[in-house]
mmCIF file of C-alpha atoms in Angstrom:
data_model
loop_
_atom_site.group_PDB
_atom_site.id
_atom_site.type_symbol
_atom_site.label_atom_id
_atom_site.label_comp_id
_atom_site.label_asym_id
_atom_site.label_seq_id
_atom_site.Cartn_x
_atom_site.Cartn_y
_atom_site.Cartn_z
ATOM 1 C CA UNK A 1 -0.030 0.028 0.013
ATOM 2 C CA UNK A 2 1.499 3.323 -1.117
ATOM 3 C CA UNK A 3 1.498 6.223 1.462
ATOM 4 C CA UNK A 4 0.996 9.413 -0.262
ATOM 5 C CA UNK A 5 1.982 12.852 1.282
ATOM 6 C CA UNK A 6 -1.738 13.804 1.351
ATOM 7 C CA UNK A 7 -4.590 11.579 2.548
ATOM 8 C CA UNK A 8 -6.376 10.245 -0.514
ATOM 9 C CA UNK A 9 -10.123 11.267 -0.652
ATOM 10 C CA UNK A 10 -11.346 7.557 -0.369
ATOM 11 C CA UNK A 11 -9.651 7.337 3.020
ATOM 12 C CA UNK A 12 -11.854 10.115 4.280
ATOM 13 C CA UNK A 13 -14.930 9.245 2.483
ATOM 14 C CA UNK A 14 -15.175 5.479 3.498
ATOM 15 C CA UNK A 15 -15.395 6.206 7.207
ATOM 16 C CA UNK A 16 -18.197 8.664 6.655
ATOM 17 C CA UNK A 17 -19.971 6.056 4.587
ATOM 18 C CA UNK A 18 -19.575 3.394 7.179
ATOM 19 C CA UNK A 19 -21.117 5.635 10.061
ATOM 20 C CA UNK A 20 -23.918 6.576 7.539
ATOM 21 C CA UNK A 21 -24.544 2.856 6.992
ATOM 22 C CA UNK A 22 -24.610 2.349 10.786
ATOM 23 C CA UNK A 23 -27.200 5.078 11.030
ATOM 24 C CA UNK A 24 -29.235 3.276 8.452
ATOM 25 C CA UNK A 25 -29.248 0.048 10.405
ATOM 26 C CA UNK A 26 -31.093 1.981 13.080
ATOM 27 C CA UNK A 27 -34.046 2.318 10.931
ATOM 28 C CA UNK A 28 -34.394 -1.497 10.331
ATOM 29 C CA UNK A 29 -34.514 -1.419 6.438
ATOM 30 C CA UNK A 30 -34.717 -5.114 6.121
ATOM 31 C CA UNK A 31 -32.460 -8.163 5.666
ATOM 32 C CA UNK A 32 -31.093 -6.893 2.277
ATOM 33 C CA UNK A 33 -29.558 -3.910 4.051
ATOM 34 C CA UNK A 34 -27.099 -6.319 5.425
ATOM 35 C CA UNK A 35 -25.429 -6.196 1.950
ATOM 36 C CA UNK A 36 -24.759 -2.357 2.589
ATOM 37 C CA UNK A 37 -23.407 -3.073 6.037
ATOM 38 C CA UNK A 38 -20.982 -5.803 4.760
ATOM 39 C CA UNK A 39 -19.725 -3.369 2.099
ATOM 40 C CA UNK A 40 -19.306 -0.729 4.675
ATOM 41 C CA UNK A 41 -17.642 -3.208 6.991
ATOM 42 C CA UNK A 42 -14.943 -4.347 4.553
ATOM 43 C CA UNK A 43 -14.436 -0.701 3.378
ATOM 44 C CA UNK A 44 -13.823 0.258 7.034
ATOM 45 C CA UNK A 45 -11.368 -2.542 7.474
ATOM 46 C CA UNK A 46 -9.270 -1.764 4.434
ATOM 47 C CA UNK A 47 -9.308 2.053 5.298
ATOM 48 C CA UNK A 48 -8.292 1.246 8.927
ATOM 49 C CA UNK A 49 -5.209 -0.743 7.608
ATOM 50 C CA UNK A 50 -4.291 2.358 5.426
ATOM 51 C CA UNK A 51 -4.384 4.789 8.262
ATOM 52 C CA UNK A 52 -2.549 2.447 10.620
ATOM 53 C CA UNK A 53 0.329 1.977 8.153
ATOM 54 C CA UNK A 54 0.468 5.919 7.878
ATOM 55 C CA UNK A 55 0.627 6.292 11.543
ATOM 56 C CA UNK A 56 3.087 3.429 11.896
ATOM 57 C CA UNK A 57 5.402 5.001 9.234
ATOM 58 C CA UNK A 58 5.551 8.219 11.272
ATOM 59 C CA UNK A 59 6.210 6.792 14.615
ATOM 60 C CA UNK A 60 8.279 3.862 13.541
ATOM 61 C CA UNK A 61 8.418 0.277 15.049
ATOM 62 C CA UNK A 62 7.541 -1.202 17.238
ATOM 63 C CA UNK A 63 5.278 1.540 18.209
ATOM 64 C CA UNK A 64 3.259 1.434 14.989
ATOM 65 C CA UNK A 65 2.274 -2.250 15.419
ATOM 66 C CA UNK A 66 1.596 -1.629 19.172
ATOM 67 C CA UNK A 67 -0.682 1.115 18.301
ATOM 68 C CA UNK A 68 -2.762 -0.858 15.927
ATOM 69 C CA UNK A 69 -3.105 -3.848 18.405
ATOM 70 C CA UNK A 70 -4.119 -1.609 21.234
ATOM 71 C CA UNK A 71 -6.677 0.337 19.325
ATOM 72 C CA UNK A 72 -8.295 -2.855 18.050
ATOM 73 C CA UNK A 73 -8.193 -4.431 21.473
ATOM 74 C CA UNK A 74 -9.477 -1.596 23.422
ATOM 75 C CA UNK A 75 -12.486 -1.335 21.138
ATOM 76 C CA UNK A 76 -13.026 -5.023 21.286
ATOM 77 C CA UNK A 77 -12.879 -4.787 25.216
ATOM 78 C CA UNK A 78 -15.581 -1.969 25.073
ATOM 79 C CA UNK A 79 -17.819 -4.170 23.005
ATOM 80 C CA UNK A 80 -17.511 -7.262 25.167
ATOM 81 C CA UNK A 81 -18.173 -4.975 28.334
ATOM 82 C CA UNK A 82 -21.053 -3.361 26.711
ATOM 83 C CA UNK A 83 -22.663 -6.758 25.666
ATOM 84 C CA UNK A 84 -21.934 -8.160 29.315
ATOM 85 C CA UNK A 85 -23.560 -5.209 30.962
ATOM 86 C CA UNK A 86 -26.653 -5.457 28.634
ATOM 87 C CA UNK A 87 -26.915 -9.362 28.725
ATOM 88 C CA UNK A 88 -26.285 -9.925 32.373
ATOM 89 C CA UNK A 89 -25.306 -13.324 33.705
ATOM 90 C CA UNK A 90 -26.207 -15.157 30.357
ATOM 91 C CA UNK A 91 -22.881 -13.586 29.005
ATOM 92 C CA UNK A 92 -20.738 -15.227 31.536
ATOM 93 C CA UNK A 93 -18.712 -17.072 28.905
ATOM 94 C CA UNK A 94 -18.585 -14.267 26.351
ATOM 95 C CA UNK A 95 -15.113 -13.038 27.222
ATOM 96 C CA UNK A 96 -13.644 -16.496 27.219
ATOM 97 C CA UNK A 97 -15.074 -17.499 23.882
ATOM 98 C CA UNK A 98 -13.950 -14.215 22.323
ATOM 99 C CA UNK A 99 -10.549 -14.445 23.732
ATOM 100 C CA UNK A 100 -10.036 -18.052 22.737
ATOM 101 C CA UNK A 101 -11.324 -17.404 19.212
ATOM 102 C CA UNK A 102 -8.948 -14.336 18.985
ATOM 103 C CA UNK A 103 -5.980 -16.424 20.087
ATOM 104 C CA UNK A 104 -6.593 -19.240 17.644
ATOM 105 C CA UNK A 105 -7.344 -17.043 14.720
ATOM 106 C CA UNK A 106 -4.026 -15.187 15.325
ATOM 107 C CA UNK A 107 -1.757 -18.140 16.201
ATOM 108 C CA UNK A 108 -3.045 -20.380 13.424
ATOM 109 C CA UNK A 109 -4.749 -18.347 10.833
ATOM 110 C CA UNK A 110 -2.960 -14.898 10.558
ATOM 111 C CA UNK A 111 0.439 -16.373 11.452
ATOM 112 C CA UNK A 112 -0.117 -19.217 9.059
ATOM 113 C CA UNK A 113 -1.058 -16.891 6.274
ATOM 114 C CA UNK A 114 1.980 -14.664 6.908
ATOM 115 C CA UNK A 115 4.360 -17.569 6.883
ATOM 116 C CA UNK A 116 2.777 -19.009 3.669
ATOM 117 C CA UNK A 117 2.612 -15.885 1.553
ATOM 118 C CA UNK A 118 5.923 -14.508 2.862
ATOM 119 C CA UNK A 119 7.374 -17.949 2.061
ATOM 120 C CA UNK A 120 5.820 -18.186 -1.442
ATOM 121 C CA UNK A 121 7.131 -14.874 -2.423
ATOM 122 C CA UNK A 122 10.600 -14.758 -0.728
ATOM 123 C CA UNK A 123 11.544 -18.495 0.070
ATOM 124 C CA UNK A 124 12.913 -18.143 3.488
ATOM 125 C CA UNK A 125 12.424 -15.426 5.816
ATOM 126 C CA UNK A 126 14.210 -14.230 9.014
ATOM 127 C CA UNK A 127 13.070 -12.187 12.088
ATOM 128 C CA UNK A 128 14.503 -11.448 15.547
ATOM 129 C CA UNK A 129 14.366 -14.519 17.760
ATOM 130 C CA UNK A 130 14.449 -12.625 21.084
ATOM 131 C CA UNK A 131 11.262 -10.702 20.399
ATOM 132 C CA UNK A 132 9.294 -13.655 19.158
ATOM 133 C CA UNK A 133 10.541 -15.675 22.214
ATOM 134 C CA UNK A 134 9.503 -13.003 24.592
ATOM 135 C CA UNK A 135 6.132 -12.617 23.080
ATOM 136 C CA UNK A 136 5.299 -16.343 23.009
ATOM 137 C CA UNK A 137 6.584 -16.880 26.552
ATOM 138 C CA UNK A 138 4.162 -13.970 27.762
ATOM 139 C CA UNK A 139 1.291 -15.398 25.674
ATOM 140 C CA UNK A 140 1.585 -19.035 26.832
ATOM 141 C CA UNK A 141 1.557 -17.873 30.504
ATOM 142 C CA UNK A 142 -1.510 -15.615 30.063
ATOM 143 C CA UNK A 143 -3.339 -18.171 27.980
ATOM 144 C CA UNK A 144 -2.829 -21.004 30.372
ATOM 145 C CA UNK A 145 -3.409 -19.022 33.553
ATOM 146 C CA UNK A 146 -6.798 -17.435 32.281
ATOM 147 C CA UNK A 147 -8.174 -20.169 30.095
ATOM 148 C CA UNK A 148 -6.929 -23.522 31.383
ATOM 149 C CA UNK A 149 -6.118 -23.112 35.029
ATOM 150 C CA UNK A 150 -9.727 -22.326 36.161
ATOM 151 C CA UNK A 151 -10.624 -25.879 35.318
ATOM 152 C CA UNK A 152 -8.215 -27.357 37.891
ATOM 153 C CA UNK A 153 -8.679 -24.923 40.967
ATOM 154 C CA UNK A 154 -10.559 -26.348 44.020
ATOM 155 C CA UNK A 155 -12.114 -23.198 45.581
ATOM 156 C CA UNK A 156 -14.941 -23.249 43.277
ATOM 157 C CA UNK A 157 -16.183 -26.133 41.217
ATOM 158 C CA UNK A 158 -16.292 -25.814 37.295
ATOM 159 C CA UNK A 159 -14.491 -23.543 34.849
ATOM 160 C CA UNK A 160 -14.654 -20.688 37.385
ATOM 161 C CA UNK A 161 -12.294 -18.777 39.649
ATOM 162 C CA UNK A 162 -13.418 -17.677 43.246
ATOM 163 C CA UNK A 163 -13.508 -13.835 43.646
ATOM 164 C CA UNK A 164 -10.134 -13.679 45.260
ATOM 165 C CA UNK A 165 -8.446 -15.868 42.615
ATOM 166 C CA UNK A 166 -10.061 -13.794 39.886
ATOM 167 C CA UNK A 167 -8.796 -10.580 41.390
ATOM 168 C CA UNK A 168 -5.234 -12.133 41.575
ATOM 169 C CA UNK A 169 -5.392 -13.378 38.015
ATOM 170 C CA UNK A 170 -6.555 -10.024 36.649
ATOM 171 C CA UNK A 171 -3.613 -8.337 38.474
ATOM 172 C CA UNK A 172 -1.108 -10.864 37.111
ATOM 173 C CA UNK A 173 -2.603 -10.395 33.556
ATOM 174 C CA UNK A 174 -1.979 -6.656 33.832
ATOM 175 C CA UNK A 175 1.672 -7.163 35.327
ATOM 176 C CA UNK A 176 2.563 -9.509 32.540
ATOM 177 C CA UNK A 177 1.182 -7.348 29.607
ATOM 178 C CA UNK A 178 2.495 -4.056 31.181
ATOM 179 C CA UNK A 179 5.927 -5.634 31.590
ATOM 180 C CA UNK A 180 5.717 -6.862 28.000
ATOM 181 C CA UNK A 181 5.004 -3.514 26.646
ATOM 182 C CA UNK A 182 7.812 -2.100 28.604
ATOM 183 C CA UNK A 183 10.305 -4.537 27.226
ATOM 184 C CA UNK A 184 8.745 -4.061 23.721
ATOM 185 C CA UNK A 185 9.083 -0.263 23.655
ATOM 186 C CA UNK A 186 11.609 0.823 26.177
ATOM 187 C CA UNK A 187 14.037 -1.798 27.796
ATOM 188 C CA UNK A 188 14.724 -4.098 24.686
ATOM 189 C CA UNK A 189 13.076 -2.279 21.904
ATOM 190 C CA UNK A 190 15.837 -3.646 19.419
ATOM 191 C CA UNK A 191 14.450 -7.199 19.769
ATOM 192 C CA UNK A 192 11.348 -6.058 18.001
ATOM 193 C CA UNK A 193 12.810 -3.911 15.332
ATOM 194 C CA UNK A 194 12.449 -5.283 11.757
ATOM 195 C CA UNK A 195 15.347 -5.503 9.374
ATOM 196 C CA UNK A 196 14.903 -2.957 6.564
ATOM 197 C CA UNK A 197 14.512 -4.458 3.296
ATOM 198 C CA UNK A 198 16.390 -2.558 0.678
ATOM 199 C CA UNK A 199 13.699 -3.135 -1.910
ATOM 200 C CA UNK A 200 10.753 -2.092 0.339
ATOM 201 C CA UNK A 201 9.820 1.504 -0.982
ATOM 202 C CA UNK A 202 7.272 1.973 1.641
ATOM 203 C CA UNK A 203 9.999 1.928 4.512
ATOM 204 C CA UNK A 204 12.322 4.251 2.599
ATOM 205 C CA UNK A 205 9.479 6.732 1.647
ATOM 206 C CA UNK A 206 9.438 10.189 3.282
ATOM 207 C CA UNK A 207 7.571 10.200 6.540
ATOM 208 C CA UNK A 208 3.999 11.907 6.521
ATOM 209 C CA UNK A 209 3.720 15.243 7.970
ATOM 210 C CA UNK A 210 2.381 15.852 11.565
ATOM 211 C CA UNK A 211 -0.873 17.001 10.136
ATOM 212 C CA UNK A 212 -1.256 13.887 8.009
ATOM 213 C CA UNK A 213 -0.334 11.612 10.841
ATOM 214 C CA UNK A 214 -2.696 13.140 13.340
ATOM 215 C CA UNK A 215 -5.603 13.055 10.782
ATOM 216 C CA UNK A 216 -4.714 9.347 10.139
ATOM 217 C CA UNK A 217 -4.749 8.545 13.780
ATOM 218 C CA UNK A 218 -8.185 10.165 14.337
ATOM 219 C CA UNK A 219 -9.709 8.480 11.117
ATOM 220 C CA UNK A 220 -8.061 4.992 12.512
ATOM 221 C CA UNK A 221 -10.111 5.118 15.554
ATOM 222 C CA UNK A 222 -13.247 6.252 13.645
ATOM 223 C CA UNK A 223 -12.687 3.375 11.374
ATOM 224 C CA UNK A 224 -12.058 0.674 14.104
ATOM 225 C CA UNK A 225 -15.106 1.873 16.159
ATOM 226 C CA UNK A 226 -17.289 1.508 12.898
ATOM 227 C CA UNK A 227 -15.840 -1.946 12.176
ATOM 228 C CA UNK A 228 -16.781 -3.275 15.647
ATOM 229 C CA UNK A 229 -20.261 -1.709 15.650
ATOM 230 C CA UNK A 230 -20.808 -2.857 12.109
ATOM 231 C CA UNK A 231 -19.808 -6.473 13.240
ATOM 232 C CA UNK A 232 -22.252 -6.154 16.195
ATOM 233 C CA UNK A 233 -25.086 -4.931 13.665
ATOM 234 C CA UNK A 234 -24.418 -7.868 11.463
ATOM 235 C CA UNK A 235 -24.353 -10.349 14.312
ATOM 236 C CA UNK A 236 -28.126 -11.325 14.136
ATOM 237 C CA UNK A 237 -27.957 -11.903 10.491
ATOM 238 C CA UNK A 238 -24.734 -14.104 11.025
ATOM 239 C CA UNK A 239 -26.670 -15.926 13.822
ATOM 240 C CA UNK A 240 -29.616 -16.623 11.440
ATOM 241 C CA UNK A 241 -27.320 -17.828 8.747
ATOM 242 C CA UNK A 242 -25.424 -20.117 11.020
ATOM 243 C CA UNK A 243 -28.697 -21.520 12.527
ATOM 244 C CA UNK A 244 -29.956 -22.058 9.010
ATOM 245 C CA UNK A 245 -27.098 -24.327 8.089
ATOM 246 C CA UNK A 246 -27.295 -26.181 11.531
ATOM 247 C CA UNK A 247 -23.851 -24.957 12.733
ATOM 248 C CA UNK A 248 -23.010 -24.460 16.387
ATOM 249 C CA UNK A 249 -23.557 -20.864 17.780
ATOM 250 C CA UNK A 250 -19.954 -20.724 18.704
ATOM 251 C CA UNK A 251 -19.245 -20.242 14.915
ATOM 252 C CA UNK A 252 -20.803 -16.719 15.190
ATOM 253 C CA UNK A 253 -18.081 -15.613 17.744
ATOM 254 C CA UNK A 254 -15.281 -16.971 15.513
ATOM 255 C CA UNK A 255 -16.680 -15.042 12.507
ATOM 256 C CA UNK A 256 -17.075 -11.811 14.706
ATOM 257 C CA UNK A 257 -13.581 -12.367 16.109
ATOM 258 C CA UNK A 258 -12.052 -12.840 12.406
ATOM 259 C CA UNK A 259 -13.930 -9.586 11.214
ATOM 260 C CA UNK A 260 -12.607 -7.499 14.163
ATOM 261 C CA UNK A 261 -9.051 -8.848 13.521
ATOM 262 C CA UNK A 262 -9.272 -8.169 9.682
ATOM 263 C CA UNK A 263 -7.259 -4.931 9.964
ATOM 264 C CA UNK A 264 -4.348 -6.424 11.928
ATOM 265 C CA UNK A 265 -4.556 -9.716 9.559
ATOM 266 C CA UNK A 266 -4.382 -7.652 6.315
ATOM 267 C CA UNK A 267 -1.522 -5.556 7.735
ATOM 268 C CA UNK A 268 0.463 -8.497 8.951
ATOM 269 C CA UNK A 269 0.121 -10.428 5.703
ATOM 270 C CA UNK A 270 1.014 -7.194 3.687
ATOM 271 C CA UNK A 271 4.112 -6.958 5.856
ATOM 272 C CA UNK A 272 5.200 -10.341 5.402
ATOM 273 C CA UNK A 273 4.764 -10.089 1.517
ATOM 274 C CA UNK A 274 6.963 -7.071 1.732
ATOM 275 C CA UNK A 275 9.613 -9.307 3.486
ATOM 276 C CA UNK A 276 8.992 -7.637 6.920
ATOM 277 C CA UNK A 277 8.185 -10.777 8.866
ATOM 278 C CA UNK A 278 9.165 -9.086 12.133
ATOM 279 C CA UNK A 279 6.528 -6.591 11.820
ATOM 280 C CA UNK A 280 3.995 -9.370 11.035
ATOM 281 C CA UNK A 281 4.974 -11.243 14.176
ATOM 282 C CA UNK A 282 4.690 -8.120 16.285
ATOM 283 C CA UNK A 283 1.276 -7.465 15.050
ATOM 284 C CA UNK A 284 0.030 -10.864 15.442
ATOM 285 C CA UNK A 285 1.497 -11.892 18.833
ATOM 286 C CA UNK A 286 1.034 -8.258 20.195
ATOM 287 C CA UNK A 287 -2.655 -8.531 19.261
ATOM 288 C CA UNK A 288 -3.127 -11.895 21.130
ATOM 289 C CA UNK A 289 -1.326 -10.511 24.176
ATOM 290 C CA UNK A 290 -3.433 -7.422 24.296
ATOM 291 C CA UNK A 291 -6.568 -9.377 23.789
ATOM 292 C CA UNK A 292 -5.921 -11.416 27.001
ATOM 293 C CA UNK A 293 -4.080 -8.918 28.945
ATOM 294 C CA UNK A 294 -6.739 -6.067 28.625
ATOM 295 C CA UNK A 295 -9.925 -8.129 28.273
ATOM 296 C CA UNK A 296 -9.470 -10.396 31.385
ATOM 297 C CA UNK A 297 -8.884 -7.573 33.775
ATOM 298 C CA UNK A 298 -11.776 -5.509 32.453
ATOM 299 C CA UNK A 299 -14.300 -8.372 32.604
ATOM 300 C CA UNK A 300 -12.903 -9.474 36.070
ATOM 301 C CA UNK A 301 -13.881 -6.082 37.502
ATOM 302 C CA UNK A 302 -17.383 -6.326 36.005
ATOM 303 C CA UNK A 303 -17.749 -9.781 37.550
ATOM 304 C CA UNK A 304 -16.427 -8.675 40.953
ATOM 305 C CA UNK A 305 -18.675 -5.582 41.147
ATOM 306 C CA UNK A 306 -21.775 -7.177 39.886
ATOM 307 C CA UNK A 307 -21.373 -10.634 41.667
ATOM 308 C CA UNK A 308 -21.834 -12.328 38.247
ATOM 309 C CA UNK A 309 -19.843 -15.653 38.065
ATOM 310 C CA UNK A 310 -17.310 -15.376 35.222
ATOM 311 C CA UNK A 311 -16.762 -18.712 33.277
ATOM 312 C CA UNK A 312 -13.168 -18.533 32.071
ATOM 313 C CA UNK A 313 -12.065 -22.260 31.696
ATOM 314 C CA UNK A 314 -12.364 -23.731 27.971
ATOM 315 C CA UNK A 315 -13.437 -27.336 27.408
ATOM 316 C CA UNK A 316 -11.158 -30.346 26.874
ATOM 317 C CA UNK A 317 -11.270 -30.064 22.934
ATOM 318 C CA UNK A 318 -10.315 -26.415 23.167
ATOM 319 C CA UNK A 319 -7.581 -27.070 25.616
ATOM 320 C CA UNK A 320 -5.898 -29.453 23.239
ATOM 321 C CA UNK A 321 -6.041 -27.104 20.259
ATOM 322 C CA UNK A 322 -4.738 -24.295 22.398
ATOM 323 C CA UNK A 323 -1.706 -26.382 23.666
ATOM 324 C CA UNK A 324 -1.113 -27.675 20.127
ATOM 325 C CA UNK A 325 -1.077 -24.043 18.760
ATOM 326 C CA UNK A 326 1.193 -22.753 21.342
ATOM 327 C CA UNK A 327 3.613 -25.717 20.865
ATOM 328 C CA UNK A 328 3.644 -25.539 17.108
ATOM 329 C CA UNK A 329 4.024 -21.682 17.223
ATOM 330 C CA UNK A 330 6.908 -22.018 19.612
ATOM 331 C CA UNK A 331 8.646 -24.511 17.246
ATOM 332 C CA UNK A 332 7.921 -22.688 14.039
ATOM 333 C CA UNK A 333 9.296 -19.498 15.304
ATOM 334 C CA UNK A 334 12.154 -21.133 17.439
ATOM 335 C CA UNK A 335 14.904 -20.898 14.842
ATOM 336 C CA UNK A 336 14.374 -17.290 13.573
ATOM 337 C CA UNK A 337 13.779 -18.581 10.056
ATOM 338 C CA UNK A 338 10.568 -19.757 8.322
ATOM 339 C CA UNK A 339 9.354 -21.378 5.016
ATOM 340 C CA UNK A 340 6.031 -22.228 3.501
ATOM 341 C CA UNK A 341 6.209 -25.565 5.576
ATOM 342 C CA UNK A 342 5.547 -23.667 8.826
ATOM 343 C CA UNK A 343 2.639 -21.678 7.172
ATOM 344 C CA UNK A 344 0.984 -24.797 5.841
ATOM 345 C CA UNK A 345 1.139 -26.530 9.268
ATOM 346 C CA UNK A 346 -0.638 -23.461 10.996
ATOM 347 C CA UNK A 347 -3.195 -23.224 8.439
ATOM 348 C CA UNK A 348 -4.103 -26.993 8.739
ATOM 349 C CA UNK A 349 -4.520 -26.551 12.504
ATOM 350 C CA UNK A 350 -6.646 -23.571 11.783
ATOM 351 C CA UNK A 351 -8.804 -25.616 9.373
ATOM 352 C CA UNK A 352 -9.026 -28.306 12.031
ATOM 353 C CA UNK A 353 -10.161 -25.781 14.535
ATOM 354 C CA UNK A 354 -12.919 -24.331 12.169
ATOM 355 C CA UNK A 355 -14.070 -27.777 11.087
ATOM 356 C CA UNK A 356 -14.356 -29.248 14.754
ATOM 357 C CA UNK A 357 -16.344 -26.062 15.647
ATOM 358 C CA UNK A 358 -18.745 -26.698 13.091
ATOM 359 C CA UNK A 359 -18.817 -30.449 13.474
ATOM 360 C CA UNK A 360 -17.871 -31.011 17.141
#
């Protein structure tokens, strides 16, 4: 994607169109209006990717990838919190399902596409091993502590933490994620810096002006909010379609997670095709870390304040897939070099995850 000195008109028009489409959704214009919402949704995703790249080019790495990951995750957290407050105790497993879906989409789907398309175009790709190892270690700890350990504690039966345990895990999640951000941006920033490809014109292009960068930052937030709200507006249509084909309701959560993660996914794959695999890994793993590190503390506070019991533990099948995905990702990124073989393995696991969700 070429970054121009002046924002193109389409990058300003599409966010306006997305919000107009959202306004139309309030008028209940019928099922065919879902086509308009879908067009607005994907337009908002592509525009969000463009503005994220403008801001990232201005502030440099790894701050650019961190900005996109945090922006998407904060809006995702706001959506989950609003649904929990409106749905009450019936949404006890919403945060768990959303976080697990996001982790699986990122570890197997997005990373798989990055490794496959990057390998097809460049053969073998390399990246900084220290940054990937730091991200994966933090992600494994967060994922197991929040999604698996609740199944094996004794204070409360079932996939739940007691109030004191939930508060402790919320603090631990914030500590782990906060320390990771400190390491990524200050203490060991060089671990996460990509090698500059001499043939990558976007990296060597002049940085946008402050006015353009701030405009893109604002439009990025506008696009991301619109994407999440459009995904929420399309949820009833998705639920109807999923029910019509006889698929489990969990598929709706996966589809919504994939839509919300589209901006990061497209940006990550584009970076891999430009031979900037380090940027792809920063985006993917950073998004997964932000999804757990920010979502779990937020919903934990709601649970403790309202007294609702928060279901966090995933079932046995999901646990196997999570552990397999973490293990394969650790092995794939364990040498600092990747080929299409690793990409294929990740995508096969992603296909298995989707298949066993539809046909449990």
